[in-house]
Amino acid sequence: MVVDRSVEALNEACRSRGIRLTGQRKAISEVMARAQDHPSATDIHELVTRKHPRISLATVYRTLSVLRDAGIVEEHRFGEGRCHYELADGPHHDHLIDAETGQIVEFTDPEIERLQHAIAERLGYRLTGHKLELYGVRAGDADQG
Amino acid sequence: MVVDRSVEALNEACRSRGIRLTGQRKAISEVMARAQDHPSATDIHELVTRKHPRISLATVYRTLSVLRDAGIVEEHRFGEGRCHYELADGPHHDHLIDAETGQIVEFTDPEIERLQHAIAERLGYRLTGHKLELYGVRAGDADQG
DNA sequence: ACCTCAGTTGCGAATTGTTCGCAGCTGGTG
DNA sequence: CACCAGCTGCGAACAATTCGCAACTGAGGT
Ligand SMILES: [Mn+2]
Ligand SMILES: [Mn+2]
Ligand SMILES: [Zn+2]
Ligand SMILES: [Zn+2]
């Protein structure tokens, strides 16, 4: 299955970077590979607990930091509150957050990526990163509670 | 001076919204009107303390929330850590953050604003808000530590 | 197979930024 | 000038994340 390939890719990525491959890390990688949404650290902790009942939240945070620094996962701070994480495979994308349901929709737009570079350049900068979040409500939905 | 006019505008905005005009709030408004950067709550607290030595940080936070909810100030969560605040007069703009110095550069770009609406629409949403932050380093700067 | 030890973990305490609870104070209306 | 809903200061509470430390363990060497 696809998850196995992803997990193996993650393990290989760890090994090749000299990151020690522990049971906890494998379990976290598996959860990340399986996740289709953008789970928070506590979400991930809860999921991993099924295989590793004694894993601590601190370990989840530490592992996510390691994977983030290795470029394997991406960390997002949507709106306020906790961080959300996702696998950094695939090409770059940004997010639209449904302001009513909190649902996260991914999108890519080459034009907006290009424009951001152009804007930075115009201001005398070289773009090194960006954060783009759209907030919206489903079009045509009556907004009645 | 320009600050006086801004402060009077703020006071009037408060009055017209039924928000009580206390000495602390006037002082915070004055600090906000005078600020050219994007101060944090503790920055603002420190500045306000010069006129109101006994003002508490909680009051600064509460007042900023009131002004935010009234649409008078804007709250930003750049990167991580504390929130930054600025007066919400003038037209909408976004921010480029110098990744090396932390300096914040403001910009407006009608094209990128338009594109965001178009993207949301394409995804079946009506855009209600967005967050756009560019991170960059000054072009042509040698990057040697 | 076993040793070894730097890297990793679990635990709880610390940190950071922000909010809350509450008793006392005060702006502004009558 | 009295009144009281709205504010304030204070410290404690909170939420998310990080840290300190002693115990543990992966993986390379023997
Ligand atoms: Mn995503
Ligand atoms: Mn600004
Ligand atoms: Zn992007
Ligand atoms: Zn914008």
Coordinates of C-alpha atoms (C1' of nucleotides) and ligand atoms in Angstrom, one line a residue:
Chain A
M1 CA 0.0 0.0 0.0
V2 CA 0.9 3.6 -0.4
V3 CA 1.5 4.2 3.2
D4 CA 4.2 1.5 3.3
R5 CA 6.1 3.2 0.5
S6 CA 5.8 6.5 2.2
V7 CA 7.0 5.1 5.6
E8 CA 9.9 3.4 3.9
A9 CA 10.8 6.6 2.2
L10 CA 10.6 8.4 5.5
N11 CA 12.8 5.8 7.2
E12 CA 15.3 6.0 4.4
A13 CA 15.3 9.8 4.6
C14 CA 16.0 9.5 8.4
R15 CA 18.8 7.0 7.9
S16 CA 20.5 9.0 5.2
R17 CA 20.5 12.0 7.5
G18 CA 21.9 10.1 10.4
I19 CA 18.7 10.4 12.4
R20 CA 18.3 7.4 14.6
L21 CA 15.3 5.3 13.7
T22 CA 13.4 4.5 16.9
G23 CA 10.1 2.7 17.3
Q24 CA 8.5 6.0 18.3
R25 CA 9.8 7.7 15.2
K26 CA 8.6 5.0 12.9
A27 CA 5.2 5.1 14.4
I28 CA 5.0 8.9 14.0
S29 CA 6.2 8.6 10.4
E30 CA 3.5 6.1 9.8
V31 CA 0.8 8.3 11.2
M32 CA 2.1 11.2 9.1
A33 CA 2.2 9.1 6.0
R34 CA -1.4 8.0 6.6
A35 CA -2.8 11.4 7.6
Q36 CA -4.9 13.0 4.9
D37 CA -5.7 16.1 6.9
H38 CA -3.3 18.5 8.8
P39 CA -3.1 17.0 12.3
S40 CA -1.9 18.9 15.3
A41 CA 0.8 17.5 17.7
T42 CA -1.9 16.3 20.1
D43 CA -3.9 14.7 17.2
I44 CA -0.7 12.8 16.2
H45 CA 0.1 11.9 19.8
E46 CA -3.4 10.4 20.2
L47 CA -3.0 8.4 17.0
V48 CA 0.5 7.2 17.8
T49 CA -0.6 6.2 21.3
R50 CA -2.5 3.2 19.8
K51 CA 0.8 1.6 18.9
H52 CA 3.0 3.2 21.6
P53 CA 0.8 3.6 24.7
R54 CA 3.7 5.2 26.7
I55 CA 4.9 7.7 24.1
S56 CA 5.0 11.2 25.5
L57 CA 3.7 14.4 23.9
A58 CA 7.2 15.8 24.2
T59 CA 8.6 13.0 22.0
V60 CA 6.0 13.8 19.4
Y61 CA 7.0 17.4 19.4
R62 CA 10.7 16.5 19.4
T63 CA 10.3 14.1 16.5
L64 CA 8.2 16.6 14.5
S65 CA 10.9 19.1 15.0
V66 CA 13.5 16.7 13.7
L67 CA 11.4 15.8 10.7
R68 CA 10.7 19.4 10.1
D69 CA 14.4 20.4 10.2
A70 CA 15.1 17.5 7.9
G71 CA 12.6 18.8 5.4
I72 CA 10.4 15.7 5.8
V73 CA 7.4 17.4 7.4
E74 CA 6.0 20.9 7.1
E75 CA 4.8 22.9 10.1
H76 CA 1.9 25.3 9.8
R77 CA 0.5 27.9 12.2
F78 CA -2.9 28.4 10.8
G79 CA -4.8 31.2 12.4
E80 CA -4.1 31.0 16.1
G81 CA -3.5 28.2 18.6
R82 CA -1.7 25.0 17.9
C83 CA 0.6 24.1 14.9
H84 CA -0.5 21.6 12.2
Y85 CA 1.7 19.2 10.4
E86 CA 1.8 17.5 7.1
L87 CA 4.2 15.4 5.0
A88 CA 6.4 17.6 2.8
D89 CA 6.4 15.3 -0.1
G90 CA 4.7 16.5 -3.4
P91 CA 5.0 20.0 -4.8
H92 CA 4.4 23.2 -2.8
H93 CA 0.9 24.2 -2.2
D94 CA -1.0 26.8 -0.1
H95 CA -4.2 26.5 1.9
L96 CA -7.7 27.9 2.0
I97 CA -9.5 27.5 5.3
D98 CA -13.3 27.2 5.4
A99 CA -14.1 29.9 8.0
E100 CA -17.2 28.1 9.1
T101 CA -16.1 24.5 9.3
G102 CA -12.4 24.8 9.7
Q103 CA -11.9 22.5 6.7
I104 CA -8.6 23.0 4.9
V105 CA -8.5 23.0 1.1
E106 CA -5.2 22.7 -0.6
F107 CA -4.4 24.5 -3.8
T108 CA -1.5 25.5 -6.1
D109 CA -1.3 28.5 -8.3
P110 CA 1.8 29.2 -10.3
E111 CA 0.7 32.7 -11.0
I112 CA 0.4 33.7 -7.4
E113 CA 3.8 32.1 -6.7
R114 CA 5.3 34.1 -9.5
L115 CA 3.7 37.3 -8.3
Q116 CA 5.2 36.9 -4.8
H117 CA 8.6 36.7 -6.2
A118 CA 8.0 39.7 -8.4
I119 CA 6.7 41.7 -5.4
A120 CA 9.7 40.8 -3.2
E121 CA 12.0 41.8 -6.1
R122 CA 10.3 45.1 -6.6
L123 CA 10.9 45.8 -2.9
G124 CA 14.6 45.0 -3.2
Y125 CA 14.4 41.5 -1.7
R126 CA 15.0 38.0 -2.7
L127 CA 12.1 35.8 -1.6
T128 CA 13.1 33.0 0.7
G129 CA 9.6 31.9 1.9
H130 CA 6.1 32.9 2.2
K131 CA 2.8 32.2 4.0
L132 CA -0.4 32.4 2.1
E133 CA -3.7 31.5 3.8
L134 CA -7.1 32.2 2.3
Y135 CA -10.2 32.3 4.5
G136 CA -13.6 31.8 2.9
V137 CA -17.1 30.5 3.1
R138 CA -18.6 28.2 0.5
A139 CA -20.1 30.2 -2.3
G140 CA -23.9 30.2 -2.5
D141 CA -24.4 28.8 1.0
A142 CA -27.1 30.6 3.0
D143 CA -25.3 31.8 6.1
Q144 CA -28.2 31.1 8.5
G145 CA -27.2 29.4 11.7
Chain B
M1 CA 0.2 67.3 14.7
V2 CA -0.9 64.2 12.9
V3 CA -0.9 62.1 16.1
D4 CA -3.5 64.4 17.7
R5 CA -5.8 64.0 14.8
S6 CA -5.4 60.2 14.8
V7 CA -6.0 60.1 18.6
E8 CA -9.1 62.2 18.3
A9 CA -10.3 60.0 15.5
L10 CA -9.8 57.0 17.7
N11 CA -11.5 58.6 20.6
E12 CA -14.5 59.5 18.4
A13 CA -14.5 55.9 17.0
C14 CA -14.7 54.6 20.6
R15 CA -17.4 57.0 21.7
S16 CA -19.6 56.3 18.6
R17 CA -19.3 52.6 19.5
G18 CA -20.3 53.0 23.1
I19 CA -16.8 52.0 24.2
R20 CA -15.9 53.9 27.4
L21 CA -13.1 56.3 27.0
T22 CA -10.7 55.8 29.9
G23 CA -7.3 57.4 30.5
Q24 CA -5.6 54.0 29.8
R25 CA -7.4 53.7 26.5
K26 CA -6.5 57.2 25.4
A27 CA -2.9 56.5 26.2
I28 CA -2.9 53.2 24.3
S29 CA -4.6 54.9 21.3
E30 CA -2.0 57.6 21.4
V31 CA 0.8 55.0 21.4
M32 CA -0.8 53.2 18.5
A33 CA -1.3 56.4 16.6
R34 CA 2.3 57.3 17.1
A35 CA 3.8 53.9 16.3
Q36 CA 5.4 53.6 13.0
D37 CA 6.4 49.9 13.4
H38 CA 4.2 46.9 14.4
P39 CA 4.6 46.8 18.2
S40 CA 3.8 43.8 20.3
A41 CA 1.6 44.1 23.4
T42 CA 4.6 44.3 25.7
D43 CA 6.1 47.0 23.5
I44 CA 2.9 48.9 23.8
H45 CA 2.7 48.3 27.5
E46 CA 6.2 49.6 28.0
L47 CA 5.5 52.8 26.0
V48 CA 2.2 53.4 27.8
T49 CA 3.8 53.0 31.1
R50 CA 5.5 56.3 30.7
K51 CA 2.2 58.1 31.0
H52 CA 0.4 55.5 33.1
P53 CA 2.9 53.9 35.4
R54 CA 0.4 51.5 37.0
I55 CA -1.3 50.2 33.9
S56 CA -1.3 46.4 33.7
L57 CA -0.4 44.3 30.7
A58 CA -3.8 42.7 31.0
T59 CA -5.4 46.1 30.3
V60 CA -3.2 46.5 27.3
Y61 CA -4.4 43.2 25.9
R62 CA -8.0 43.9 26.8
T63 CA -7.9 47.3 25.1
L64 CA -6.2 45.9 22.0
S65 CA -9.0 43.3 21.8
V66 CA -11.6 45.9 22.1
L67 CA -10.0 48.1 19.4
R68 CA -9.5 45.0 17.2
D69 CA -13.1 44.0 17.5
A70 CA -14.1 47.5 16.7
G71 CA -12.0 47.4 13.6
I72 CA -9.7 50.2 14.8
V73 CA -6.5 48.1 15.1
E74 CA -5.3 45.1 13.3
E75 CA -3.7 42.1 15.0
H76 CA -1.0 40.1 13.2
R77 CA 0.7 36.9 14.2
F78 CA 3.9 37.1 12.2
G79 CA 5.9 33.9 12.2
E80 CA 5.8 32.6 15.8
G81 CA 5.6 34.1 19.2
R82 CA 3.8 37.3 20.1
C83 CA 1.2 39.2 18.2
H84 CA 1.9 42.5 16.6
Y85 CA -0.5 45.4 16.3
E86 CA -1.0 48.4 14.0
L87 CA -3.7 51.0 13.4
A88 CA -6.3 49.9 10.8
D89 CA -6.6 53.2 9.1
G90 CA -5.4 53.5 5.5
P91 CA -6.0 50.9 2.8
H92 CA -5.3 47.2 3.2
H93 CA -1.7 46.1 2.8
D94 CA 0.4 43.0 3.4
H95 CA 3.9 42.5 4.8
L96 CA 7.3 41.4 3.8
I97 CA 9.5 40.4 6.7
D98 CA 13.3 40.7 6.4
A99 CA 14.4 37.2 7.4
E100 CA 17.7 38.5 8.7
T101 CA 16.8 41.7 10.5
G102 CA 13.1 41.1 11.3
Q103 CA 12.3 44.4 9.7
I104 CA 8.8 44.6 8.3
V105 CA 8.1 46.2 4.9
E106 CA 4.6 47.0 3.9
F107 CA 3.3 46.7 0.4
T108 CA 0.1 46.7 -1.6
D109 CA -0.5 44.8 -4.8
P110 CA -3.9 44.9 -6.4
E111 CA -3.0 42.1 -8.7
I112 CA -2.3 39.6 -5.9
E113 CA -5.5 40.7 -4.1
R114 CA -7.5 40.0 -7.2
L115 CA -5.8 36.7 -7.7
Q116 CA -6.7 35.5 -4.2
H117 CA -10.3 36.2 -4.9
A118 CA -10.1 34.3 -8.2
I119 CA -8.5 31.3 -6.5
A120 CA -11.1 31.2 -3.8
E121 CA -13.8 31.4 -6.4
R122 CA -12.3 28.7 -8.4
L123 CA -12.4 26.4 -5.3
G124 CA -16.0 27.3 -4.8
Y125 CA -15.5 29.7 -2.0
R126 CA -16.2 33.4 -1.3
L127 CA -13.0 35.0 0.1
T128 CA -13.6 36.5 3.5
G129 CA -10.0 37.2 4.5
H130 CA -6.5 36.2 3.9
K131 CA -3.0 36.3 5.3
L132 CA 0.0 36.9 3.1
E133 CA 3.5 37.2 4.5
L134 CA 6.6 37.2 2.4
Y135 CA 10.0 36.4 3.8
G136 CA 13.1 37.5 2.1
V137 CA 16.6 38.8 2.3
R138 CA 17.8 42.0 0.8
A139 CA 18.8 41.3 -2.8
G140 CA 22.5 41.6 -3.5
D141 CA 23.6 41.3 0.1
A142 CA 26.5 39.0 0.7
D143 CA 25.1 36.5 3.1
Q144 CA 28.3 35.8 5.1
G145 CA 27.9 35.5 8.9
Chain C
dA1 C1' 25.9 -12.5 20.3
dC2 C1' 27.4 -8.7 23.4
dC3 C1' 29.4 -3.8 24.6
dT4 C1' 29.3 0.7 24.4
dC5 C1' 27.7 5.3 24.5
dA6 C1' 25.7 9.2 22.0
dG7 C1' 21.3 9.8 20.9
dT8 C1' 16.6 9.3 22.5
dT9 C1' 12.9 8.9 25.7
dG10 C1' 9.3 9.8 29.6
dC11 C1' 8.3 12.6 33.1
dG12 C1' 7.3 16.7 35.2
dA13 C1' 8.6 21.3 35.7
dA14 C1' 9.5 25.6 33.2
dT15 C1' 8.5 29.0 29.6
dT16 C1' 5.9 32.1 26.8
dG17 C1' 2.1 34.7 25.5
dT18 C1' -2.4 35.5 26.6
dT19 C1' -6.7 35.3 29.2
dC20 C1' -9.6 35.0 33.5
dG21 C1' -11.7 35.9 38.2
dC22 C1' -12.5 39.0 41.3
dA23 C1' -12.7 42.9 44.4
dG24 C1' -12.1 47.8 44.1
dC25 C1' -12.3 52.0 41.0
dT26 C1' -14.3 55.5 37.7
dG27 C1' -16.5 57.6 33.5
dG28 C1' -20.5 59.6 32.1
dT29 C1' -25.4 59.9 32.6
dG30 C1' -29.1 61.6 35.0
Chain D
dC1 C1' -23.2 64.7 43.1
dA2 C1' -24.8 59.8 43.3
dC3 C1' -25.0 55.8 40.9
dC4 C1' -23.6 51.6 38.6
dA5 C1' -22.1 49.1 34.4
dG6 C1' -18.0 49.0 32.6
dC7 C1' -13.0 49.1 33.6
dT8 C1' -8.9 48.2 36.0
dG9 C1' -4.9 45.9 38.6
dC10 C1' -3.5 41.9 40.4
dG11 C1' -2.2 37.4 40.5
dA12 C1' -3.6 32.9 39.2
dA13 C1' -5.0 30.1 35.3
dC14 C1' -4.4 28.6 30.7
dA15 C1' -2.6 26.5 26.3
dA16 C1' 1.0 25.2 23.5
dT17 C1' 5.5 24.1 23.4
dT18 C1' 10.2 23.4 25.3
dC19 C1' 13.6 22.0 28.8
dG20 C1' 16.3 19.2 32.4
dC21 C1' 17.5 15.1 33.7
dA22 C1' 18.0 10.3 34.8
dA23 C1' 17.0 6.0 32.6
dC24 C1' 17.0 3.6 28.2
dT25 C1' 18.2 1.9 23.5
dG26 C1' 19.7 1.7 18.5
dA27 C1' 23.3 0.5 15.7
dG28 C1' 28.3 0.2 14.9
dG29 C1' 32.3 -2.2 16.5
dT30 C1' 34.2 -6.4 18.6
Ligands
MN1 MN -1.4 21.0 3.0
MN2 MN 1.4 46.9 8.5
ZN3 ZN 2.7 29.2 -2.0
ZN4 ZN -3.6 41.4 1.1

